[in-house]
Amino acid sequence: VTTQTTTVALLGGTGDLGEGLALRWGRDTDHELLVGSRDPDRAAAAADGYAAALADRGHDASLAGLDNAAAAARASVAVLAVPPYHVGDTVAAVADGLDAGDVLVSPAAGMTRDGDGFHAHRPGAGSVTRVAADAAPDGVPVVGAFHNLPAGRLADLDADLGIDTLLVADDDDARETVRALAAGIEGLRPLAAGPIANAPEIEGLTPLLINVAANADGLHDLGVRFR
Ligand SMILES: NC(=O)c1ccc[n+]([C@@H]2O[C@H](COP(=O)([O-])OP(=O)(O)OC[C@H]3O[C@@H](n4cnc5c(N)ncnc54)[C@H](OP(=O)(O)O)[C@@H]3O)[C@@H](O)[C@H]2O)c1
């Protein structure tokens, strides 16, 4: 268990990635976790559910549910765990509560799906991480992270991770903040992959992982380990 605690908002934390990160941080760290939603009742119900799942395993996690804006206002780090096409709107919805030095984390990957599988779908800005950075208020750095994590495996606390997450950032302090948060999850290794300009390649890995999982027998909830 880490000793330094951070208040982390999971915007859209009612969804699959938010659940996985909440359960992992709730089990492996002492961070104060704020589950965000567009609907505060949905947030509270999700936070209660995650807390109950952790309590069943003997972990007393700090979890509360709030609307996204309130969660972001109370947190020093906010993860944009919302669909890729709503990242810009979500940043705008919470921007008033962000203070200079707060950090936004973008895990979203734009994808399309057809009969063959999933395909990378880059926004005009080049990456969803860049969309988040363009929407962020001045003084609020964005870090791209968690794009390639399998939410189902995160949420299965019996599963070992043994995987990497790639970080892209233009701000060294913000990258270090998110590196430390990621390293707090047992079995997850954060690796720096350069500035936000390198986000498209990372976001493009996500549909590849889904396509491999759909086609390779016996593999599901895939992550990547670089070695
Ligand atoms: N699932 C994965 O394995 C995984 C892995 C890595 C990265 N990601 C990325 O992480 C992000 C979240 O993935 P997810 O699978 O957790 O998604 P999800 O379950 O489909 O959605 C997450 C949450 O987003 C909120 N949301 C839905 N529509 C919205 C809108 N129009 N505006 C604002 N919020 C909205 C919902 O929360 P409320 O209705 O409660 O507001 C929902 O619970 C995505 O961008 C995805 O690319 C996912």
Coordinates of N, CA and C and ligand atoms in Angstrom, one line a residue:
V1 N 0.9 -1.2 0.0 CA 0.0 0.0 0.0 C 0.9 1.2 0.0
T2 N 0.6 2.2 -0.9 CA 1.4 3.4 -1.0 C 1.1 4.3 0.2
T3 N 2.0 5.2 0.6 CA 1.8 6.0 1.7 C 1.2 7.4 1.3
Q4 N 1.7 7.9 0.1 CA 1.2 9.2 -0.3 C -0.2 9.0 -1.0
T5 N -1.1 9.8 -0.5 CA -2.5 9.7 -1.1 C -2.8 10.9 -2.0
T6 N -3.5 10.6 -3.0 CA -3.9 11.5 -4.0 C -5.4 11.4 -4.1
T7 N -6.1 12.6 -4.4 CA -7.5 12.5 -4.6 C -7.7 12.4 -6.1
V8 N -8.3 11.3 -6.6 CA -8.4 11.0 -8.0 C -9.9 10.9 -8.4
A9 N -10.3 11.7 -9.3 CA -11.7 11.6 -9.9 C -11.7 10.7 -11.1
L10 N -12.7 9.8 -11.1 CA -12.9 9.0 -12.3 C -14.1 9.5 -13.0
L11 N -14.0 10.4 -14.0 CA -15.1 10.9 -14.7 C -15.7 9.9 -15.6
G12 N -17.0 9.7 -15.5 CA -17.6 8.5 -16.2 C -17.1 7.2 -15.5
G13 N -16.9 7.3 -14.2 CA -16.4 6.2 -13.5 C -17.4 5.1 -13.2
T14 N -18.6 5.3 -13.7 CA -19.7 4.3 -13.7 C -19.5 3.2 -14.8
G15 N -18.6 3.5 -15.7 CA -18.3 2.6 -16.8 C -17.3 1.5 -16.5
D16 N -16.9 0.8 -17.6 CA -16.1 -0.4 -17.4 C -14.6 0.0 -17.0
L17 N -14.0 1.0 -17.6 CA -12.7 1.4 -17.2 C -12.6 2.0 -15.9
G18 N -13.6 2.8 -15.6 CA -13.7 3.5 -14.3 C -13.8 2.4 -13.2
E19 N -14.6 1.4 -13.4 CA -14.8 0.3 -12.4 C -13.5 -0.4 -12.2
G20 N -12.8 -0.7 -13.3 CA -11.5 -1.4 -13.1 C -10.5 -0.6 -12.4
L21 N -10.4 0.7 -12.7 CA -9.4 1.5 -12.0 C -9.8 1.7 -10.6
A22 N -11.0 1.9 -10.3 CA -11.5 2.1 -8.9 C -11.2 0.9 -8.1
L23 N -11.4 -0.3 -8.6 CA -11.2 -1.5 -7.8 C -9.7 -1.7 -7.6
R24 N -8.9 -1.5 -8.6 CA -7.5 -1.7 -8.5 C -6.9 -0.7 -7.5
W25 N -7.2 0.6 -7.7 CA -6.6 1.7 -6.8 C -7.2 1.5 -5.4
G26 N -8.5 1.1 -5.3 CA -9.1 0.8 -4.0 C -8.4 -0.3 -3.3
R27 N -8.0 -1.3 -4.0 CA -7.3 -2.5 -3.3 C -5.9 -2.2 -3.0
D28 N -5.2 -1.5 -4.0 CA -3.7 -1.5 -3.9 C -3.1 -0.2 -3.3
T29 N -4.0 0.8 -3.1 CA -3.5 2.1 -2.7 C -4.4 2.7 -1.6
D30 N -4.0 3.8 -1.0 CA -4.9 4.6 -0.1 C -5.5 5.8 -0.7
H31 N -5.4 5.9 -2.0 CA -6.0 7.2 -2.7 C -7.4 7.4 -2.4
E32 N -7.8 8.7 -2.3 CA -9.2 9.0 -2.2 C -9.8 9.0 -3.6
L33 N -10.8 8.1 -3.8 CA -11.4 7.9 -5.1 C -12.8 8.5 -5.2
L34 N -12.9 9.3 -6.2 CA -14.2 10.0 -6.4 C -14.8 9.5 -7.8
V35 N -15.9 8.7 -7.7 CA -16.5 8.2 -8.9 C -17.4 9.3 -9.5
G36 N -17.2 9.7 -10.7 CA -18.0 10.8 -11.3 C -18.9 10.2 -12.3
S37 N -20.0 10.9 -12.5 CA -21.0 10.6 -13.5 C -21.8 11.9 -13.9
R38 N -22.5 11.8 -15.0 CA -23.4 12.9 -15.3 C -24.5 13.0 -14.3
D39 N -24.8 11.9 -13.7 CA -25.9 11.7 -12.7 C -25.3 11.4 -11.4
P40 N -25.5 12.3 -10.4 CA -24.8 12.0 -9.1 C -25.4 10.7 -8.4
D41 N -26.7 10.4 -8.7 CA -27.2 9.2 -8.1 C -26.5 7.9 -8.6
R42 N -26.3 8.0 -10.0 CA -25.6 6.8 -10.6 C -24.2 6.7 -10.1
A43 N -23.6 7.9 -9.8 CA -22.2 7.9 -9.3 C -22.2 7.3 -7.9
A44 N -23.1 7.7 -7.1 CA -23.2 7.2 -5.7 C -23.4 5.7 -5.7
A45 N -24.3 5.2 -6.6 CA -24.6 3.8 -6.6 C -23.4 3.0 -7.0
A46 N -22.6 3.5 -8.0 CA -21.4 2.8 -8.5 C -20.4 2.8 -7.4
A47 N -20.2 3.9 -6.7 CA -19.2 4.0 -5.7 C -19.5 3.0 -4.6
D48 N -20.8 2.9 -4.2 CA -21.2 2.0 -3.1 C -20.9 0.6 -3.6
G49 N -21.2 0.3 -4.9 CA -21.0 -1.1 -5.4 C -19.5 -1.5 -5.3
Y50 N -18.6 -0.5 -5.8 CA -17.2 -0.8 -5.7 C -16.7 -1.0 -4.3
A51 N -17.2 -0.1 -3.4 CA -16.8 -0.2 -2.0 C -17.2 -1.5 -1.4
A52 N -18.4 -2.0 -1.8 CA -18.9 -3.3 -1.2 C -18.0 -4.4 -1.8
A53 N -17.7 -4.4 -3.0 CA -16.9 -5.4 -3.6 C -15.5 -5.5 -2.9
L54 N -15.0 -4.3 -2.6 CA -13.7 -4.3 -1.9 C -13.8 -4.7 -0.5
A55 N -14.9 -4.3 0.2 CA -15.1 -4.7 1.6 C -15.2 -6.2 1.7
D56 N -15.8 -6.8 0.7 CA -16.0 -8.3 0.7 C -14.6 -9.0 0.7
R57 N -13.6 -8.3 0.2 CA -12.2 -8.8 0.2 C -11.4 -8.2 1.3
G58 N -12.0 -7.5 2.2 CA -11.3 -7.0 3.4 C -10.6 -5.7 3.2
H59 N -11.0 -4.9 2.1 CA -10.3 -3.7 1.9 C -11.3 -2.5 2.2
D60 N -10.8 -1.6 3.0 CA -11.6 -0.4 3.4 C -11.2 0.8 2.5
A61 N -11.8 0.9 1.3 CA -11.3 1.9 0.4 C -12.1 3.2 0.6
S62 N -11.5 4.3 0.2 CA -12.1 5.6 0.3 C -12.8 5.9 -1.0
L63 N -14.1 5.7 -1.1 CA -14.8 5.9 -2.4 C -16.1 6.7 -2.2
A64 N -16.3 7.7 -3.0 CA -17.6 8.4 -3.0 C -18.0 8.7 -4.4
G65 N -19.3 9.0 -4.6 CA -19.8 9.3 -5.9 C -20.3 10.7 -6.0
L66 N -20.0 11.4 -7.1 CA -20.4 12.8 -7.2 C -20.7 13.0 -8.7
D67 N -21.3 14.1 -9.0 CA -21.4 14.4 -10.5 C -20.0 14.8 -11.0
N68 N -19.8 14.7 -12.3 CA -18.4 14.8 -12.8 C -17.8 16.1 -12.4
A69 N -18.5 17.2 -12.4 CA -17.9 18.5 -12.1 C -17.5 18.6 -10.7
A70 N -18.3 18.1 -9.8 CA -18.0 18.1 -8.3 C -16.8 17.2 -8.1
A71 N -16.7 16.1 -8.7 CA -15.6 15.1 -8.5 C -14.3 15.8 -9.0
A72 N -14.4 16.4 -10.2 CA -13.2 17.0 -10.7 C -12.7 18.2 -9.8
A73 N -13.7 18.9 -9.3 CA -13.3 20.1 -8.5 C -12.6 19.7 -7.2
R74 N -12.9 18.5 -6.7 CA -12.3 18.1 -5.4 C -11.0 17.3 -5.6
A75 N -10.8 16.9 -6.9 CA -9.6 16.0 -7.1 C -8.4 16.8 -7.6
S76 N -7.2 16.2 -7.5 CA -6.0 16.8 -8.1 C -5.7 16.1 -9.4
V77 N -6.3 14.9 -9.6 CA -6.1 14.2 -10.9 C -7.5 13.7 -11.3
A78 N -7.9 14.0 -12.6 CA -9.2 13.5 -13.1 C -8.9 12.7 -14.3
V79 N -9.4 11.4 -14.3 CA -9.3 10.5 -15.4 C -10.6 10.7 -16.3
L80 N -10.4 10.9 -17.6 CA -11.5 11.1 -18.5 C -12.0 9.7 -19.0
A81 N -12.7 9.0 -18.1 CA -13.1 7.6 -18.5 C -14.4 7.6 -19.2
V82 N -14.5 8.4 -20.2 CA -15.8 8.6 -21.0 C -15.5 8.2 -22.4
P83 N -16.6 7.9 -23.2 CA -16.4 7.6 -24.6 C -15.6 8.7 -25.3
P84 N -14.8 8.2 -26.3 CA -13.8 9.2 -27.0 C -14.5 10.4 -27.5
Y85 N -15.7 10.2 -28.1 CA -16.3 11.3 -28.7 C -16.9 12.3 -27.8
H86 N -16.8 12.1 -26.5 CA -17.4 13.0 -25.4 C -16.3 13.5 -24.5
V87 N -15.0 13.3 -24.9 CA -13.9 13.8 -24.1 C -13.9 15.3 -24.0
G88 N -14.0 15.9 -25.2 CA -14.0 17.4 -25.2 C -15.1 18.0 -24.4
D89 N -16.3 17.5 -24.6 CA -17.5 18.0 -23.8 C -17.3 17.8 -22.3
T90 N -16.7 16.7 -22.0 CA -16.5 16.4 -20.5 C -15.5 17.3 -19.9
V91 N -14.4 17.6 -20.6 CA -13.4 18.6 -20.1 C -14.1 19.9 -20.0
A92 N -15.0 20.3 -20.9 CA -15.6 21.6 -20.8 C -16.6 21.6 -19.6
A93 N -17.2 20.5 -19.4 CA -18.2 20.4 -18.3 C -17.6 20.6 -16.9
V94 N -16.3 20.2 -16.8 CA -15.6 20.2 -15.5 C -14.6 21.3 -15.4
A95 N -14.4 22.1 -16.4 CA -13.2 23.0 -16.5 C -13.2 24.0 -15.4
D96 N -14.4 24.5 -15.0 CA -14.5 25.6 -14.0 C -13.9 25.2 -12.7
G97 N -14.0 23.9 -12.4 CA -13.5 23.4 -11.1 C -12.1 23.0 -11.0
L98 N -11.4 23.1 -12.2 CA -10.0 22.7 -12.2 C -9.1 23.8 -11.8
D99 N -8.1 23.5 -11.0 CA -7.1 24.5 -10.6 C -5.8 24.3 -11.4
A100 N -5.1 25.4 -11.6 CA -3.7 25.2 -12.2 C -3.0 24.2 -11.4
G101 N -2.3 23.3 -12.2 CA -1.6 22.2 -11.5 C -2.4 20.9 -11.4
D102 N -3.7 21.0 -11.4 CA -4.5 19.7 -11.5 C -4.1 19.0 -12.8
V103 N -4.3 17.7 -12.9 CA -3.9 16.9 -14.0 C -5.1 16.2 -14.6
L104 N -5.2 16.2 -15.9 CA -6.3 15.4 -16.6 C -5.6 14.2 -17.2
V105 N -6.2 13.1 -17.2 CA -5.7 11.9 -17.8 C -6.6 11.4 -18.9
S106 N -6.1 11.1 -20.1 CA -6.9 10.7 -21.2 C -6.6 9.3 -21.6
P107 N -7.6 8.3 -21.3 CA -7.4 6.9 -21.7 C -8.1 6.5 -23.0
A108 N -8.8 7.5 -23.6 CA -9.8 7.1 -24.7 C -9.1 6.8 -26.0
A109 N -9.6 5.9 -26.7 CA -9.1 5.6 -28.1 C -10.3 5.6 -29.0
G110 N -10.2 6.4 -30.1 CA -11.3 6.5 -31.0 C -11.3 5.2 -31.9
M111 N -12.4 4.6 -32.1 CA -12.5 3.3 -32.9 C -13.8 3.3 -33.7
T112 N -13.7 2.7 -34.8 CA -14.9 2.3 -35.5 C -15.0 0.7 -35.6
R113 N -16.1 0.2 -35.9 CA -16.3 -1.2 -35.9 C -17.0 -1.6 -37.2
D114 N -16.5 -2.6 -37.9 CA -17.3 -3.1 -39.1 C -17.3 -4.6 -39.0
G115 N -17.6 -5.3 -40.1 CA -17.7 -6.7 -40.1 C -16.4 -7.4 -39.9
D116 N -15.3 -6.7 -40.2 CA -14.0 -7.3 -40.0 C -13.4 -7.2 -38.6
G117 N -13.8 -6.1 -37.9 CA -13.3 -5.9 -36.6 C -13.3 -4.4 -36.2
F118 N -12.4 -4.1 -35.3 CA -12.3 -2.7 -34.8 C -11.1 -2.0 -35.5
H119 N -11.3 -0.7 -35.8 CA -10.3 0.0 -36.5 C -10.1 1.4 -35.8
A120 N -8.8 1.8 -35.8 CA -8.5 3.1 -35.2 C -9.2 4.2 -36.0
H121 N -9.7 5.1 -35.3 CA -10.4 6.3 -35.9 C -9.9 7.5 -35.2
R122 N -9.0 8.1 -35.8 CA -8.3 9.3 -35.2 C -9.2 10.5 -35.4
P123 N -9.4 11.3 -34.4 CA -10.0 12.6 -34.6 C -9.1 13.5 -35.4
G124 N -9.7 14.6 -35.9 CA -8.9 15.6 -36.7 C -7.7 16.1 -36.0
A125 N -7.8 16.2 -34.7 CA -6.6 16.7 -34.0 C -5.5 15.8 -33.9
G126 N -5.7 14.5 -34.3 CA -4.6 13.5 -34.4 C -4.8 12.4 -33.4
S127 N -5.2 12.8 -32.2 CA -5.5 11.8 -31.1 C -6.5 12.3 -30.1
V128 N -7.2 11.4 -29.4 CA -8.1 11.9 -28.4 C -7.4 12.6 -27.3
T129 N -6.1 12.1 -27.0 CA -5.3 12.8 -25.9 C -5.1 14.2 -26.3
R130 N -4.9 14.5 -27.6 CA -4.7 15.9 -28.1 C -6.0 16.6 -28.0
V131 N -7.1 16.0 -28.3 CA -8.4 16.7 -28.1 C -8.6 17.1 -26.6
A132 N -8.2 16.2 -25.7 CA -8.3 16.6 -24.3 C -7.4 17.8 -24.0
A133 N -6.2 17.7 -24.5 CA -5.2 18.8 -24.2 C -5.7 20.1 -24.8
D134 N -6.3 20.1 -26.0 CA -6.7 21.3 -26.6 C -7.9 21.9 -25.8
A135 N -8.7 21.0 -25.2 CA -9.9 21.5 -24.4 C -9.5 21.9 -23.0
A136 N -8.4 21.5 -22.5 CA -8.1 21.7 -21.1 C -7.8 23.2 -20.9
P137 N -8.2 23.7 -19.7 CA -7.9 25.1 -19.4 C -6.3 25.3 -19.3
D138 N -5.9 26.6 -19.4 CA -4.5 26.9 -19.3 C -4.0 26.4 -17.9
G139 N -2.8 25.8 -17.9 CA -2.2 25.5 -16.6 C -2.6 24.1 -16.1
V140 N -3.5 23.4 -16.9 CA -4.0 22.1 -16.5 C -3.4 21.1 -17.5
P141 N -2.3 20.4 -17.2 CA -1.7 19.5 -18.2 C -2.5 18.2 -18.4
V142 N -2.4 17.6 -19.5 CA -3.0 16.4 -19.9 C -2.0 15.3 -20.0
V143 N -2.2 14.1 -19.5 CA -1.4 13.0 -19.7 C -2.2 11.9 -20.3
G144 N -1.7 11.3 -21.4 CA -2.4 10.1 -22.0 C -1.9 8.9 -21.3
A145 N -2.8 8.1 -20.8 CA -2.4 6.8 -20.1 C -3.6 5.9 -20.1
F146 N -3.3 4.6 -19.9 CA -4.4 3.6 -19.6 C -5.1 3.2 -20.9
H147 N -4.7 3.7 -22.1 CA -5.4 3.4 -23.3 C -5.5 1.9 -23.6
N148 N -4.5 1.2 -23.3 CA -4.4 -0.2 -23.8 C -4.7 -1.2 -22.7
L149 N -5.4 -0.8 -21.6 CA -5.7 -1.7 -20.5 C -7.0 -2.4 -20.7
P150 N -7.1 -3.7 -20.4 CA -8.3 -4.4 -20.5 C -9.2 -4.2 -19.3
A151 N -10.3 -3.5 -19.4 CA -11.1 -3.1 -18.2 C -11.6 -4.4 -17.5
G152 N -11.9 -5.4 -18.3 CA -12.4 -6.6 -17.6 C -11.4 -7.3 -16.7
R153 N -10.2 -7.3 -17.2 CA -9.1 -7.9 -16.4 C -8.8 -7.0 -15.1
L154 N -8.9 -5.7 -15.3 CA -8.7 -4.8 -14.1 C -9.8 -5.1 -13.1
A155 N -11.0 -5.3 -13.5 CA -12.1 -5.5 -12.6 C -12.1 -6.9 -12.0
D156 N -11.4 -7.8 -12.6 CA -11.3 -9.1 -12.0 C -10.1 -9.1 -11.0
L157 N -10.4 -8.9 -9.7 CA -9.3 -8.8 -8.8 C -8.5 -10.1 -8.5
D158 N -9.0 -11.2 -9.1 CA -8.3 -12.4 -9.0 C -7.2 -12.5 -10.1
A159 N -7.3 -11.7 -11.1 CA -6.4 -11.8 -12.3 C -5.1 -11.0 -12.0
D160 N -4.0 -11.6 -12.3 CA -2.7 -10.9 -12.3 C -2.7 -10.0 -13.5
L161 N -2.1 -8.9 -13.4 CA -2.0 -8.0 -14.6 C -0.7 -8.3 -15.4
G162 N 0.4 -8.0 -14.9 CA 1.7 -8.3 -15.6 C 1.7 -7.6 -17.0
I163 N 1.2 -6.3 -17.0 CA 1.1 -5.6 -18.3 C 1.7 -4.2 -18.1
D164 N 1.8 -3.5 -19.2 CA 2.4 -2.1 -19.2 C 1.3 -1.1 -19.6
T165 N 1.5 0.1 -19.2 CA 0.7 1.2 -19.7 C 1.6 2.3 -20.2
L166 N 1.4 2.8 -21.3 CA 2.2 3.8 -22.0 C 1.7 5.2 -21.6
L167 N 2.7 6.1 -21.3 CA 2.3 7.4 -20.9 C 2.9 8.4 -21.9
V168 N 2.0 9.3 -22.3 CA 2.5 10.5 -23.1 C 2.1 11.8 -22.5
A169 N 3.0 12.7 -22.4 CA 2.8 14.0 -21.8 C 3.7 15.0 -22.3
D170 N 3.3 16.3 -22.2 CA 4.2 17.4 -22.6 C 4.7 18.1 -21.3
D171 N 4.3 17.6 -20.1 CA 4.6 18.3 -18.9 C 5.2 17.2 -18.0
D172 N 6.5 17.4 -17.6 CA 7.2 16.3 -16.8 C 6.6 16.0 -15.5
D173 N 6.2 17.1 -14.8 CA 5.6 16.9 -13.4 C 4.3 16.1 -13.5
A174 N 3.5 16.4 -14.5 CA 2.2 15.7 -14.7 C 2.5 14.2 -15.1
R175 N 3.5 14.0 -15.9 CA 3.8 12.6 -16.3 C 4.2 11.8 -15.0
E176 N 5.0 12.5 -14.2 CA 5.5 11.8 -13.0 C 4.3 11.5 -12.0
T177 N 3.4 12.4 -11.9 CA 2.2 12.2 -11.1 C 1.4 11.0 -11.5
V178 N 1.2 10.9 -12.9 CA 0.4 9.7 -13.4 C 1.3 8.5 -13.4
R179 N 2.6 8.6 -13.6 CA 3.4 7.4 -13.5 C 3.3 6.8 -12.1
A180 N 3.4 7.6 -11.1 CA 3.3 7.1 -9.7 C 1.9 6.5 -9.4
L181 N 0.8 7.1 -9.9 CA -0.5 6.5 -9.8 C -0.6 5.2 -10.4
A182 N -0.1 5.1 -11.7 CA -0.1 3.8 -12.4 C 0.7 2.7 -11.7
A183 N 1.9 3.1 -11.2 CA 2.8 2.2 -10.5 C 2.2 1.7 -9.2
G184 N 1.2 2.4 -8.7 CA 0.6 1.9 -7.4 C -0.3 0.7 -7.7
I185 N -0.6 0.4 -8.9 CA -1.5 -0.7 -9.2 C -0.5 -1.9 -9.4
E186 N -0.8 -3.0 -8.6 CA 0.1 -4.1 -8.6 C 0.1 -4.8 -10.0
G187 N 1.3 -5.0 -10.5 CA 1.3 -5.7 -11.8 C 1.2 -4.8 -13.0
L188 N 1.1 -3.5 -12.8 CA 1.0 -2.6 -13.9 C 2.3 -1.8 -14.0
R189 N 3.0 -1.8 -15.1 CA 4.3 -1.1 -15.2 C 4.1 0.1 -16.2
P190 N 4.2 1.3 -15.7 CA 4.1 2.5 -16.5 C 5.4 2.7 -17.3
L191 N 5.3 3.0 -18.6 CA 6.4 3.3 -19.4 C 6.2 4.6 -20.2
A192 N 7.2 5.5 -20.1 CA 7.1 6.8 -20.8 C 7.3 6.5 -22.3
A193 N 6.4 7.2 -23.2 CA 6.5 7.0 -24.6 C 6.6 8.3 -25.3
G194 N 7.1 9.4 -24.6 CA 7.3 10.7 -25.2 C 6.2 11.6 -25.0
P195 N 6.1 12.7 -25.9 CA 5.1 13.7 -25.8 C 3.8 13.3 -26.3
I196 N 2.8 14.2 -26.2 CA 1.4 13.9 -26.6 C 1.4 13.7 -28.1
A197 N 2.4 14.2 -28.9 CA 2.4 14.0 -30.3 C 2.5 12.5 -30.6
N198 N 2.9 11.7 -29.7 CA 3.1 10.2 -29.9 C 1.8 9.4 -29.5
A199 N 0.7 10.1 -29.1 CA -0.5 9.4 -28.7 C -1.2 8.6 -29.8
P200 N -1.2 9.1 -31.1 CA -1.9 8.3 -32.1 C -1.5 6.8 -32.1
E201 N -0.2 6.6 -32.0 CA 0.2 5.2 -32.1 C -0.3 4.4 -30.9
I202 N -0.3 5.0 -29.8 CA -0.8 4.3 -28.6 C -2.3 4.0 -28.7
E203 N -3.0 5.0 -29.1 CA -4.5 4.8 -29.2 C -4.8 3.8 -30.3
G204 N -3.9 3.7 -31.3 CA -4.2 2.7 -32.4 C -3.9 1.3 -31.9
L205 N -3.2 1.1 -30.8 CA -3.0 -0.3 -30.3 C -4.3 -0.9 -29.8
T206 N -5.2 0.0 -29.3 CA -6.4 -0.6 -28.6 C -7.2 -1.4 -29.5
P207 N -7.6 -1.0 -30.7 CA -8.3 -1.9 -31.6 C -7.6 -3.1 -32.0
L208 N -6.2 -3.0 -32.1 CA -5.4 -4.2 -32.4 C -5.6 -5.3 -31.3
L209 N -5.5 -4.8 -30.1 CA -5.7 -5.8 -28.9 C -7.1 -6.4 -29.0
I210 N -8.1 -5.7 -29.3 CA -9.5 -6.2 -29.3 C -9.6 -7.2 -30.5
N211 N -9.0 -6.9 -31.6 CA -9.1 -7.8 -32.8 C -8.3 -9.1 -32.5
V212 N -7.2 -9.0 -31.8 CA -6.4 -10.3 -31.5 C -7.3 -11.1 -30.5
A213 N -7.9 -10.4 -29.5 CA -8.7 -11.2 -28.5 C -9.9 -11.8 -29.2
A214 N -10.4 -11.2 -30.2 CA -11.6 -11.8 -30.9 C -11.2 -12.9 -31.8
N215 N -10.0 -13.0 -32.2 CA -9.6 -14.0 -33.2 C -8.7 -15.1 -32.8
A216 N -7.9 -14.9 -31.8 CA -6.9 -15.9 -31.3 C -7.6 -16.7 -30.2
D217 N -7.6 -18.0 -30.4 CA -8.3 -18.9 -29.5 C -7.7 -18.8 -28.1
G218 N -8.6 -18.7 -27.1 CA -8.2 -18.7 -25.7 C -7.6 -17.4 -25.2
L219 N -7.6 -16.4 -26.0 CA -7.0 -15.1 -25.5 C -8.2 -14.1 -25.3
H220 N -8.3 -13.5 -24.2 CA -9.2 -12.4 -24.0 C -8.7 -11.4 -23.0
D221 N -9.3 -10.2 -23.0 CA -8.8 -9.2 -22.0 C -7.3 -9.0 -22.1
L222 N -6.8 -8.7 -23.3 CA -5.4 -8.7 -23.6 C -4.8 -7.3 -23.2
G223 N -3.6 -7.4 -22.6 CA -2.8 -6.2 -22.4 C -1.4 -6.4 -23.1
V224 N -0.6 -5.4 -23.0 CA 0.8 -5.5 -23.7 C 1.9 -5.5 -22.6
R225 N 2.9 -6.3 -22.7 CA 4.1 -6.2 -22.0 C 5.2 -6.0 -22.9
F226 N 5.9 -4.9 -22.8 CA 7.1 -4.6 -23.7 C 8.3 -5.3 -23.1
R227 N 9.0 -6.1 -23.9 CA 10.3 -6.7 -23.5 C 11.1 -7.1 -24.6
Ligands
LIG1 N1 -13.3 -0.6 -21.6 C1 -12.0 -0.8 -21.7 O1 -11.4 -1.9 -21.7 C2 -11.1 0.4 -22.0 C3 -9.7 0.2 -21.9 C4 -8.8 1.3 -22.1 C5 -9.4 2.6 -22.4 N2 -10.7 2.7 -22.5 C6 -11.3 4.0 -22.8 O2 -11.8 4.6 -21.6 C7 -13.0 5.3 -21.9 C8 -14.1 4.7 -21.1 O3 -14.3 3.3 -21.5 P1 -15.5 2.5 -20.9 O4 -15.4 1.1 -21.6 O5 -15.5 2.6 -19.5 O6 -16.7 3.3 -21.5 P2 -18.3 3.2 -21.2 O7 -18.5 2.1 -20.1 O8 -19.0 3.0 -22.5 O9 -18.6 4.6 -20.7 C9 -18.0 5.2 -19.5 C10 -19.0 6.2 -18.9 O10 -19.0 7.3 -19.8 C11 -20.2 8.1 -19.5 N3 -20.8 8.6 -20.7 C12 -21.5 7.9 -21.6 N4 -22.0 8.8 -22.6 C13 -21.5 10.0 -22.3 C14 -21.6 11.3 -22.8 N5 -22.3 11.5 -23.9 N6 -21.0 12.3 -22.2 C15 -20.3 12.1 -21.0 N7 -20.2 10.9 -20.4 C16 -20.8 9.9 -21.0 C17 -21.2 7.1 -18.8 O11 -21.3 7.5 -17.4 P3 -22.6 8.3 -16.9 O12 -23.7 7.8 -17.8 O13 -22.7 7.7 -15.5 O14 -22.3 9.7 -16.9 C18 -20.4 5.8 -18.8 O15 -20.6 5.0 -17.7 C19 -13.2 5.2 -23.4 O16 -12.9 6.4 -24.0 C20 -12.4 4.0 -23.9 O17 -11.8 4.3 -25.2 C21 -11.6 1.7 -22.3

